[in-house]
mmCIF file of C-alpha atoms in Angstrom:
data_model
loop_
_atom_site.group_PDB
_atom_site.id
_atom_site.type_symbol
_atom_site.label_atom_id
_atom_site.label_comp_id
_atom_site.label_asym_id
_atom_site.label_seq_id
_atom_site.Cartn_x
_atom_site.Cartn_y
_atom_site.Cartn_z
ATOM 1 C CA GLU A 1 0.000 0.000 0.000
ATOM 2 C CA ALA A 2 1.444 3.320 -1.096
ATOM 3 C CA ASP A 3 1.600 6.029 1.552
ATOM 4 C CA ILE A 4 1.443 9.163 -0.553
ATOM 5 C CA TYR A 5 -1.250 11.735 0.015
ATOM 6 C CA GLN A 6 -2.527 14.683 -1.967
ATOM 7 C CA THR A 7 -4.777 17.509 -0.852
ATOM 8 C CA PRO A 8 -7.133 18.865 -1.890
ATOM 9 C CA ARG A 9 -8.642 16.124 -4.048
ATOM 10 C CA TYR A 10 -10.867 18.631 -5.804
ATOM 11 C CA LEU A 11 -10.538 22.409 -6.070
ATOM 12 C CA VAL A 12 -12.595 24.981 -7.965
ATOM 13 C CA ILE A 13 -11.212 28.519 -7.922
ATOM 14 C CA GLY A 14 -11.457 31.780 -9.814
ATOM 15 C CA THR A 15 -8.911 33.200 -12.220
ATOM 16 C CA GLY A 16 -6.004 35.012 -10.609
ATOM 17 C CA LYS A 17 -6.084 33.148 -7.303
ATOM 18 C CA LYS A 18 -2.962 31.646 -5.764
ATOM 19 C CA ILE A 19 -3.195 27.951 -4.974
ATOM 20 C CA THR A 20 -0.971 25.316 -3.435
ATOM 21 C CA LEU A 21 -1.436 21.616 -4.023
ATOM 22 C CA GLU A 22 -0.031 19.549 -1.191
ATOM 23 C CA CYS A 23 1.780 16.224 -1.538
ATOM 24 C CA SER A 24 3.224 14.184 1.312
ATOM 25 C CA GLN A 25 4.753 10.714 1.462
ATOM 26 C CA THR A 26 5.625 8.718 4.553
ATOM 27 C CA MET A 27 7.938 6.198 2.874
ATOM 28 C CA GLY A 28 11.108 8.288 3.132
ATOM 29 C CA HIS A 29 11.564 8.253 -0.647
ATOM 30 C CA ASP A 30 14.250 10.533 -2.032
ATOM 31 C CA LYS A 31 12.647 11.213 -5.449
ATOM 32 C CA MET A 32 9.341 13.019 -5.889
ATOM 33 C CA TYR A 33 7.468 14.040 -9.047
ATOM 34 C CA TRP A 34 4.542 16.142 -10.236
ATOM 35 C CA TYR A 35 2.665 15.091 -13.358
ATOM 36 C CA GLN A 36 -0.140 16.877 -15.193
ATOM 37 C CA GLN A 37 -2.824 14.834 -16.931
ATOM 38 C CA ASP A 38 -5.884 15.981 -18.876
ATOM 39 C CA PRO A 39 -8.827 13.519 -19.049
ATOM 40 C CA GLY A 40 -8.009 10.564 -21.278
ATOM 41 C CA MET A 41 -4.621 11.989 -22.152
ATOM 42 C CA GLU A 42 -0.996 11.172 -21.422
ATOM 43 C CA LEU A 43 0.902 12.078 -18.272
ATOM 44 C CA HIS A 44 3.309 14.986 -18.575
ATOM 45 C CA LEU A 45 6.143 15.514 -16.107
ATOM 46 C CA ILE A 46 6.163 19.125 -14.874
ATOM 47 C CA HIS A 47 8.544 19.009 -11.883
ATOM 48 C CA TYR A 48 10.762 16.561 -10.050
ATOM 49 C CA SER A 49 13.076 16.491 -7.058
ATOM 50 C CA TYR A 50 16.116 14.354 -6.248
ATOM 51 C CA GLY A 51 15.998 15.227 -2.566
ATOM 52 C CA VAL A 52 15.805 18.083 -0.095
ATOM 53 C CA ASN A 53 16.548 21.482 -1.664
ATOM 54 C CA SER A 54 16.759 19.914 -5.132
ATOM 55 C CA THR A 55 14.088 20.642 -7.764
ATOM 56 C CA GLU A 56 14.052 20.475 -11.561
ATOM 57 C CA LYS A 57 11.591 21.399 -14.285
ATOM 58 C CA GLY A 58 10.130 18.534 -16.252
ATOM 59 C CA ASP A 59 9.380 18.029 -19.911
ATOM 60 C CA LEU A 60 6.187 20.093 -20.029
ATOM 61 C CA SER A 61 6.518 23.809 -19.507
ATOM 62 C CA SER A 62 4.531 24.856 -16.480
ATOM 63 C CA GLU A 63 3.904 28.158 -14.748
ATOM 64 C CA SER A 64 3.846 26.386 -11.419
ATOM 65 C CA THR A 65 6.669 26.242 -8.885
ATOM 66 C CA VAL A 66 7.673 23.592 -6.350
ATOM 67 C CA SER A 67 9.766 23.345 -3.212
ATOM 68 C CA ARG A 68 11.363 20.479 -1.282
ATOM 69 C CA ILE A 69 12.268 21.695 2.191
ATOM 70 C CA ARG A 70 11.494 18.376 3.840
ATOM 71 C CA THR A 71 11.939 14.868 2.447
ATOM 72 C CA GLU A 72 8.293 13.976 2.862
ATOM 73 C CA HIS A 73 6.722 17.153 1.477
ATOM 74 C CA PHE A 74 6.627 18.409 -2.140
ATOM 75 C CA PRO A 75 4.040 21.162 -2.617
ATOM 76 C CA LEU A 76 3.158 22.697 -5.992
ATOM 77 C CA THR A 77 2.130 26.353 -6.208
ATOM 78 C CA LEU A 78 0.383 28.394 -8.888
ATOM 79 C CA GLU A 79 0.804 32.115 -8.176
ATOM 80 C CA SER A 80 -2.041 33.208 -10.460
ATOM 81 C CA ALA A 81 -4.355 30.486 -11.720
ATOM 82 C CA ARG A 82 -5.836 30.638 -15.222
ATOM 83 C CA PRO A 83 -8.444 28.463 -16.982
ATOM 84 C CA SER A 84 -5.606 26.829 -18.961
ATOM 85 C CA HIS A 85 -4.366 25.362 -15.659
ATOM 86 C CA THR A 86 -7.527 23.272 -15.354
ATOM 87 C CA SER A 87 -6.282 19.686 -15.177
ATOM 88 C CA GLN A 88 -5.501 16.777 -12.875
ATOM 89 C CA TYR A 89 -2.212 16.987 -11.005
ATOM 90 C CA LEU A 90 -0.624 13.737 -9.850
ATOM 91 C CA CYS A 91 2.166 13.479 -7.291
ATOM 92 C CA ALA A 92 4.464 10.458 -7.172
ATOM 93 C CA SER A 93 7.539 9.242 -5.321
ATOM 94 C CA SER A 94 10.223 6.603 -5.674
ATOM 95 C CA GLU A 95 13.294 5.369 -3.842
ATOM 96 C CA SER A 96 16.624 5.337 -5.704
ATOM 97 C CA ARG A 97 19.128 4.620 -2.947
ATOM 98 C CA VAL A 98 18.366 0.923 -2.513
ATOM 99 C CA ALA A 99 19.386 -1.716 -5.041
ATOM 100 C CA GLY A 100 16.404 -3.162 -6.830
ATOM 101 C CA ALA A 101 14.238 -0.197 -5.933
ATOM 102 C CA GLY A 102 12.815 2.395 -8.301
ATOM 103 C CA GLU A 103 9.139 1.522 -8.007
ATOM 104 C CA LEU A 104 6.940 4.560 -8.575
ATOM 105 C CA PHE A 105 4.001 5.247 -6.270
ATOM 106 C CA PHE A 106 1.225 7.747 -6.997
ATOM 107 C CA GLY A 107 -1.181 9.740 -4.913
ATOM 108 C CA GLU A 108 -4.895 9.928 -5.732
ATOM 109 C CA GLY A 109 -4.482 13.203 -7.603
ATOM 110 C CA SER A 110 -5.775 16.761 -7.270
ATOM 111 C CA ARG A 111 -8.343 17.846 -9.819
ATOM 112 C CA LEU A 112 -8.130 21.611 -10.360
ATOM 113 C CA THR A 113 -10.804 23.664 -12.131
ATOM 114 C CA VAL A 114 -10.121 27.341 -12.763
ATOM 115 C CA LEU A 115 -13.162 29.400 -13.745
ATOM 116 C CA LYS B 1 14.688 10.473 -27.101
ATOM 117 C CA GLN B 2 13.216 7.459 -25.363
ATOM 118 C CA GLU B 3 9.737 6.523 -26.543
ATOM 119 C CA VAL B 4 7.229 4.115 -25.045
ATOM 120 C CA THR B 5 4.350 2.838 -27.168
ATOM 121 C CA GLN B 6 1.302 0.861 -26.118
ATOM 122 C CA ILE B 7 -0.857 -1.130 -28.466
ATOM 123 C CA PRO B 8 -3.807 -1.340 -28.737
ATOM 124 C CA ALA B 9 -5.075 2.043 -27.575
ATOM 125 C CA ALA B 10 -8.408 0.484 -26.650
ATOM 126 C CA LEU B 11 -9.672 -3.051 -26.207
ATOM 127 C CA SER B 12 -13.133 -4.446 -25.540
ATOM 128 C CA VAL B 13 -13.516 -8.103 -24.567
ATOM 129 C CA PRO B 14 -16.204 -10.329 -23.077
ATOM 130 C CA GLU B 15 -15.861 -11.413 -19.486
ATOM 131 C CA GLY B 16 -13.717 -14.502 -18.955
ATOM 132 C CA GLU B 17 -11.404 -13.924 -21.889
ATOM 133 C CA ASN B 18 -7.629 -13.996 -21.503
ATOM 134 C CA LEU B 19 -5.943 -10.938 -22.975
ATOM 135 C CA VAL B 20 -2.547 -9.429 -23.670
ATOM 136 C CA LEU B 21 -1.552 -5.783 -23.547
ATOM 137 C CA ASN B 22 1.640 -4.669 -25.262
ATOM 138 C CA CYS B 23 4.299 -2.109 -24.402
ATOM 139 C CA SER B 24 7.332 -1.355 -26.548
ATOM 140 C CA PHE B 25 10.300 0.900 -25.879
ATOM 141 C CA THR B 26 13.014 2.248 -28.140
ATOM 142 C CA ASP B 27 16.074 1.988 -25.880
ATOM 143 C CA SER B 28 16.837 -1.420 -24.350
ATOM 144 C CA ALA B 29 19.094 -0.003 -21.590
ATOM 145 C CA ILE B 30 16.282 0.149 -19.059
ATOM 146 C CA TYR B 31 16.562 -0.023 -15.273
ATOM 147 C CA ASN B 32 13.037 -1.327 -14.744
ATOM 148 C CA LEU B 33 9.547 -1.425 -16.263
ATOM 149 C CA GLN B 34 6.340 -0.951 -14.327
ATOM 150 C CA TRP B 35 2.708 -1.634 -15.183
ATOM 151 C CA PHE B 36 -0.033 0.541 -13.720
ATOM 152 C CA ARG B 37 -3.790 0.626 -13.639
ATOM 153 C CA GLN B 38 -5.709 3.914 -13.696
ATOM 154 C CA ASP B 39 -9.416 4.255 -12.996
ATOM 155 C CA PRO B 40 -11.201 7.398 -14.300
ATOM 156 C CA GLY B 41 -10.314 10.502 -12.292
ATOM 157 C CA LYS B 42 -7.947 8.599 -10.025
ATOM 158 C CA GLY B 43 -4.213 8.217 -9.587
ATOM 159 C CA LEU B 44 -2.156 5.317 -10.892
ATOM 160 C CA THR B 45 -2.025 2.037 -8.993
ATOM 161 C CA SER B 46 1.130 -0.027 -9.364
ATOM 162 C CA LEU B 47 0.419 -3.560 -10.597
ATOM 163 C CA LEU B 48 3.797 -5.121 -11.340
ATOM 164 C CA LEU B 49 7.432 -4.006 -11.355
ATOM 165 C CA ILE B 50 10.008 -5.867 -13.448
ATOM 166 C CA GLN B 51 13.676 -5.135 -12.847
ATOM 167 C CA SER B 52 15.975 -5.212 -15.884
ATOM 168 C CA SER B 53 17.512 -8.502 -14.717
ATOM 169 C CA GLN B 54 14.121 -10.226 -14.535
ATOM 170 C CA ARG B 55 12.088 -11.853 -17.314
ATOM 171 C CA GLU B 56 8.654 -11.822 -15.696
ATOM 172 C CA GLN B 57 6.592 -11.047 -12.626
ATOM 173 C CA THR B 58 3.259 -12.480 -11.514
ATOM 174 C CA SER B 59 0.536 -11.250 -9.215
ATOM 175 C CA GLY B 60 -2.719 -13.172 -9.061
ATOM 176 C CA ARG B 61 -4.282 -13.189 -12.534
ATOM 177 C CA LEU B 62 -1.645 -10.810 -13.884
ATOM 178 C CA ASN B 63 1.631 -11.774 -15.500
ATOM 179 C CA ALA B 64 4.086 -9.317 -16.968
ATOM 180 C CA SER B 65 7.029 -10.309 -19.140
ATOM 181 C CA LEU B 66 10.058 -8.341 -20.245
ATOM 182 C CA ASP B 67 12.246 -8.854 -23.316
ATOM 183 C CA LYS B 68 14.868 -6.112 -23.302
ATOM 184 C CA SER B 69 16.550 -7.245 -26.500
ATOM 185 C CA SER B 70 13.387 -6.717 -28.512
ATOM 186 C CA GLY B 71 12.258 -3.711 -26.491
ATOM 187 C CA ARG B 72 8.954 -5.245 -25.466
ATOM 188 C CA SER B 73 6.856 -6.057 -22.438
ATOM 189 C CA THR B 74 3.481 -7.740 -22.260
ATOM 190 C CA LEU B 75 0.843 -7.746 -19.550
ATOM 191 C CA TYR B 76 -1.244 -10.903 -19.551
ATOM 192 C CA ILE B 77 -4.602 -10.818 -17.779
ATOM 193 C CA ALA B 78 -6.215 -14.196 -17.221
ATOM 194 C CA ALA B 79 -9.961 -14.752 -16.960
ATOM 195 C CA SER B 80 -10.842 -11.071 -17.295
ATOM 196 C CA GLN B 81 -13.606 -9.585 -15.137
ATOM 197 C CA PRO B 82 -15.700 -6.387 -15.469
ATOM 198 C CA GLY B 83 -13.733 -4.996 -12.509
ATOM 199 C CA ASP B 84 -10.602 -5.127 -14.647
ATOM 200 C CA SER B 85 -12.015 -2.332 -16.819
ATOM 201 C CA ALA B 86 -9.568 0.572 -16.580
ATOM 202 C CA THR B 87 -6.681 2.157 -18.436
ATOM 203 C CA TYR B 88 -3.410 0.246 -18.200
ATOM 204 C CA LEU B 89 -0.137 2.123 -18.545
ATOM 205 C CA CYS B 90 3.444 0.981 -18.716
ATOM 206 C CA ALA B 91 6.374 3.103 -17.587
ATOM 207 C CA VAL B 92 10.070 2.623 -18.229
ATOM 208 C CA LEU B 93 12.859 3.870 -15.973
ATOM 209 C CA TYR B 94 16.122 4.487 -17.804
ATOM 210 C CA ASN B 95 18.005 6.178 -15.009
ATOM 211 C CA PHE B 96 17.103 7.193 -11.535
ATOM 212 C CA ASN B 97 15.623 10.500 -12.604
ATOM 213 C CA LYS B 98 12.776 10.096 -15.072
ATOM 214 C CA PHE B 99 10.114 7.610 -15.954
ATOM 215 C CA TYR B 100 8.792 7.398 -19.520
ATOM 216 C CA PHE B 101 5.114 6.522 -19.874
ATOM 217 C CA GLY B 102 3.137 4.989 -22.675
ATOM 218 C CA SER B 103 -0.200 6.542 -23.616
ATOM 219 C CA GLY B 104 -2.100 3.569 -22.189
ATOM 220 C CA THR B 105 -4.556 0.880 -23.263
ATOM 221 C CA LYS B 106 -8.167 1.483 -22.286
ATOM 222 C CA LEU B 107 -9.708 -1.889 -21.424
ATOM 223 C CA ASN B 108 -13.426 -2.584 -21.266
ATOM 224 C CA VAL B 109 -14.529 -6.013 -20.044
ATOM 225 C CA LYS B 110 -18.179 -6.638 -20.871
ATOM 226 C CA PRO B 111 -20.331 -8.711 -18.494
#
């Protein structure tokens, strides 16, 4: 059972609002990821982190930002939400420091609607 | 650029049928390959993980095989049930930084 949690599960907000999507994992994994996925479409990597104080942009350009101050916490922030940000955001984590590891675990996702 | 392809994009079968989902990848130097299930509006649930040194993994009615030399993996589902209806995705890990996902196979098992 994966121990990775995302809040909120659903969020409807107006244009221009600042939002933060929370992601926490209790497995002590070093790697964490944010993916964006529109309904019925592919996953796109928007941010990832190798560990504390390490963050990188992914393959899909995103106006969001992330931080990794603690191992277990990887929040994603949109400073000014727009309707184009409407999507599902999926957080994931994996462990790379143990031989034979590398399994990816996902949270339940945060579905964001910007009006 | 590493690419992961899944065929077919959609599959509809009657209940009880055995079926095979395919995943192909362009670069054989993988670290591992993982199969996931995704229900509508939900996150991805890990089904099976195959390390590069392994040929197959089994869990219940699911069996996943890996052939690195041909760049292919298959997910075999035995005696399919309506509850198996979901989208199945494969993901390949080439290094410890990024996973590459296929676009998925949407499975519908009819009662």
